[in-house]
């Protein structure tokens, strides 16, 4: 009997040490494999804890990829469990860093304009 995991359990395996992904309702542990993935580790890490079926199929992975996948299989997903969304911590951190820089640039520009106007 394969082990059955809820979407919640899979979502909890979203790094930094553990990465599981779902493809066709099957759960795969890609923690080690991500470093060897020919398409790069980031693409897999972004999908950590989530259903990656669409992305996996869209790329048109070869039979060799399907063979590799078999070795990473750890169980099935409980399709009756509630689907949960995975927080993308790294992405939101980057976004806030980006907007912080923007605020500083805008503040400097506004000071420049104010200085120019005062000296008119
Ligand atoms: C555990 C699951 C996965 C396995 C075993 C796997 C395996 C492979 C393998 C063997 C290749 C080389 C080309 C081929 O044989 O098809 C490849 C390429 C690639 N994979 Fe994956 N892959 C997995 C998941 C994913 C996911 C979720 C994505 C997300 C979009 C992805 C994106 C890519 C891309 C973009 C390439 C192309 C790299 C290139 O041609 O430069 N893969 N993958």
Coordinates of C-alpha atoms and ligand atoms in Angstrom, one line a residue:
X1 CA 0.0 0.0 0.0
X2 CA 1.5 3.4 -0.9
X3 CA 1.6 6.0 1.8
X4 CA -1.1 8.7 1.4
X5 CA -0.4 12.4 2.2
X6 CA -2.8 15.3 2.5
X7 CA -2.2 18.5 0.5
X8 CA -1.4 20.2 3.8
X9 CA 1.4 17.7 4.5
X10 CA 2.9 18.1 1.1
X11 CA 2.7 21.9 1.4
X12 CA 4.8 21.7 4.6
X13 CA 7.6 20.2 2.6
X14 CA 8.5 23.5 0.9
X15 CA 12.2 23.9 1.8
X16 CA 14.8 24.8 2.8
X17 CA 15.8 21.2 3.4
X18 CA 12.8 19.3 2.1
X19 CA 11.0 19.7 -1.2
X20 CA 8.1 17.5 -2.2
X21 CA 6.1 18.1 -5.4
X22 CA 2.9 16.5 -6.7
X23 CA 2.7 15.3 -10.3
X24 CA -0.5 13.4 -11.5
X25 CA -1.7 13.0 -7.8
X26 CA 1.6 11.3 -6.9
X27 CA 4.0 12.7 -4.3
X28 CA 7.7 13.0 -5.2
X29 CA 10.6 13.9 -2.9
X30 CA 12.8 16.1 -4.9
X31 CA 15.0 17.4 -2.0
X32 CA 18.2 15.7 -3.5
X33 CA 17.1 15.6 -7.1
X34 CA 16.6 19.4 -7.4
X35 CA 20.4 19.9 -7.5
X36 CA 20.8 17.5 -10.4
X37 CA 17.8 18.7 -12.4
X38 CA 18.8 19.6 -16.0
X39 CA 16.3 22.4 -15.9
X40 CA 17.8 23.9 -12.8
X41 CA 16.9 23.8 -9.1
X42 CA 15.0 27.1 -8.8
X43 CA 12.3 26.0 -11.1
X44 CA 11.6 23.0 -8.8
X45 CA 12.1 24.9 -5.6
X46 CA 9.5 27.4 -6.7
X47 CA 7.0 24.5 -7.0
X48 CA 8.0 23.0 -3.6
X49 CA 5.0 21.6 -1.7
X50 CA 2.7 22.2 -4.7
X51 CA 1.1 20.5 -7.7
X52 CA 3.6 20.7 -10.5
X53 CA 1.7 18.5 -13.0
X54 CA 1.0 21.4 -15.5
X55 CA 4.6 22.7 -15.5
X56 CA 6.0 19.2 -15.8
X57 CA 3.8 18.3 -18.7
X58 CA 4.1 21.7 -20.5
X59 CA 7.9 21.2 -20.7
X60 CA 7.4 17.9 -22.6
X61 CA 9.8 15.9 -20.4
X62 CA 11.4 12.8 -22.0
X63 CA 11.0 9.2 -21.1
X64 CA 14.3 9.5 -19.2
X65 CA 12.7 12.2 -17.0
X66 CA 9.7 9.8 -16.3
X67 CA 12.1 7.1 -15.4
X68 CA 13.9 9.4 -12.9
X69 CA 10.5 10.4 -11.5
X70 CA 9.8 6.8 -10.5
X71 CA 12.8 6.7 -8.2
X72 CA 11.6 9.8 -6.4
X73 CA 8.1 8.5 -5.7
X74 CA 7.1 8.4 -2.0
X75 CA 3.3 8.1 -2.0
X76 CA 0.0 9.4 -3.2
X77 CA -1.9 12.5 -2.4
X78 CA -5.2 12.3 -0.6
X79 CA -7.5 13.9 -3.2
X80 CA -10.2 14.3 -0.6
X81 CA -8.0 16.5 1.6
X82 CA -8.3 20.3 1.5
X83 CA -6.1 22.0 -1.1
X84 CA -3.8 24.6 0.5
X85 CA -1.7 27.3 -1.0
X86 CA 2.0 27.5 -0.3
X87 CA 3.5 30.8 0.9
X88 CA 6.3 31.8 -1.4
X89 CA 8.5 33.3 1.3
X90 CA 11.5 34.0 -0.9
X91 CA 9.4 35.8 -3.6
X92 CA 7.7 38.1 -1.2
X93 CA 11.0 39.0 0.5
X94 CA 12.4 40.0 -2.9
X95 CA 9.3 42.0 -3.7
X96 CA 9.5 44.0 -0.5
X97 CA 13.3 44.6 -1.0
X98 CA 12.5 45.9 -4.5
X99 CA 9.8 48.3 -3.4
X100 CA 12.0 49.6 -0.5
X101 CA 14.6 50.7 -3.1
X102 CA 11.9 52.4 -5.1
X103 CA 10.7 54.4 -2.1
X104 CA 14.3 55.7 -1.5
X105 CA 14.8 56.7 -5.1
X106 CA 11.4 58.5 -5.1
X107 CA 12.3 60.3 -1.9
X108 CA 15.7 61.5 -3.3
X109 CA 14.0 62.7 -6.5
X110 CA 11.4 64.6 -4.5
X111 CA 14.1 66.3 -2.4
X112 CA 15.9 67.2 -5.6
X113 CA 12.7 68.8 -7.1
X114 CA 12.1 70.7 -3.8
X115 CA 15.6 72.0 -3.7
X116 CA 15.4 73.1 -7.3
X117 CA 12.0 74.9 -6.7
X118 CA 13.3 76.6 -3.5
X119 CA 16.3 78.0 -5.4
X120 CA 14.2 79.4 -8.3
Ligands
LIG1 C1 10.8 15.5 -10.2 C2 10.4 16.0 -11.3 C3 11.2 16.2 -12.5 C4 12.1 15.4 -13.1 C5 12.5 14.0 -12.8 C6 12.7 16.2 -14.2 C7 13.7 15.7 -15.1 C8 14.2 16.5 -16.2 C9 15.1 15.9 -17.1 C10 15.7 14.5 -17.1 C11 15.4 16.9 -18.0 C12 16.3 16.9 -19.3 C13 15.4 16.9 -20.5 C14 14.5 15.7 -20.6 O1 15.0 14.5 -20.4 O2 13.3 15.8 -20.7 C15 14.6 18.1 -17.6 C16 14.6 19.3 -18.2 C17 13.8 20.4 -17.8 N1 12.9 20.4 -16.8 FE1 12.5 18.9 -15.5 N2 12.1 17.4 -14.2 C18 11.2 17.5 -13.2 C19 10.4 18.6 -12.9 C20 10.4 19.7 -13.5 C21 9.5 20.8 -13.2 C22 8.4 20.8 -12.1 C23 9.7 21.8 -14.1 C24 9.0 23.1 -14.0 C25 8.7 23.8 -15.0 C26 10.8 21.4 -14.9 C27 11.4 22.1 -16.0 C28 12.4 21.7 -16.8 C29 12.9 22.5 -17.9 C30 12.6 24.0 -18.2 C31 13.8 21.7 -18.5 C32 14.6 22.1 -19.8 C33 16.0 22.3 -19.6 C34 16.7 22.6 -20.9 O3 16.4 21.9 -21.9 O4 17.5 23.5 -20.9 N3 11.2 20.1 -14.6 N4 13.9 17.8 -16.5

